[in-house]
Tab-separated table of C-alpha atoms in Angstrom:
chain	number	residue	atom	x	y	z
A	1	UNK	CA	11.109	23.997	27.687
A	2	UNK	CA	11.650	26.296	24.032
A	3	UNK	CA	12.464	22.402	22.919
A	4	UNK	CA	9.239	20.867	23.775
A	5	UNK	CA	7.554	23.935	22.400
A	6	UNK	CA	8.854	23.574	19.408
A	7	UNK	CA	8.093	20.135	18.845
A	8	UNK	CA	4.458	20.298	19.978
A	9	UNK	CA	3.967	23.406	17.401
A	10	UNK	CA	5.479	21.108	14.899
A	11	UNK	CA	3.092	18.659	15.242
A	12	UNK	CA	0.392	21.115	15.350
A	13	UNK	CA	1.670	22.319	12.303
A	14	UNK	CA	1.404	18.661	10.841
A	15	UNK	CA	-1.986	17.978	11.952
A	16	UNK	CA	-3.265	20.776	10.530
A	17	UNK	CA	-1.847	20.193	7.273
A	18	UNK	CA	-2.984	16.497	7.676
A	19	UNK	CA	-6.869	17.235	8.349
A	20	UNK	CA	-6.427	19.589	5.613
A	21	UNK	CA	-5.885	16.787	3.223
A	22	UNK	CA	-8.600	14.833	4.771
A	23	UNK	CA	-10.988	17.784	4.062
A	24	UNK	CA	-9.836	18.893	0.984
A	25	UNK	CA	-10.349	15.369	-0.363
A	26	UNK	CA	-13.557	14.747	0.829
A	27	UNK	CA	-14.350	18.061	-0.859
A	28	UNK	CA	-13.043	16.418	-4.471
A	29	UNK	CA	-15.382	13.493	-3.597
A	30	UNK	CA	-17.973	15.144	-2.929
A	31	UNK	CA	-17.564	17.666	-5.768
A	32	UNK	CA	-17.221	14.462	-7.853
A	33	UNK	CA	-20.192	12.624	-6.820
A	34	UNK	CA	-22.462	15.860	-7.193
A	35	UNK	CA	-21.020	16.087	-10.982
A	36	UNK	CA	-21.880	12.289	-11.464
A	37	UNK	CA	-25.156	13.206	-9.913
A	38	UNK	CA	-25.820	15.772	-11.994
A	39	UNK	CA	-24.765	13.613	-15.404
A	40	UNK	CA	-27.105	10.989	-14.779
A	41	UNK	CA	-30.219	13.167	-14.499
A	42	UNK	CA	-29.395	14.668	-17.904
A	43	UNK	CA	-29.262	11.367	-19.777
């Protein structure tokens, strides 16, 4: 039973860290776009 427990926290643990990423990158995107955004309305 500690076994299984163990494993599913573990991949709790690596989800987490996975949608994370996900978020974190979409928040560099979206950070990048607004900059690009922002750029073009000064030229």
């Amino acid at each position: 039973y500690g076994k299984i427990q163990t494993i599913l926290y573990e991949d709790i643990q690596s989800w987490n860290s996975l949608i994370f990423l996900i978020v974190e990158g979409l928040l560099v995107l979206w950070i990048i776009r607004r900059g690009l955004e922002e750029s073009y309305k000064i030229y």
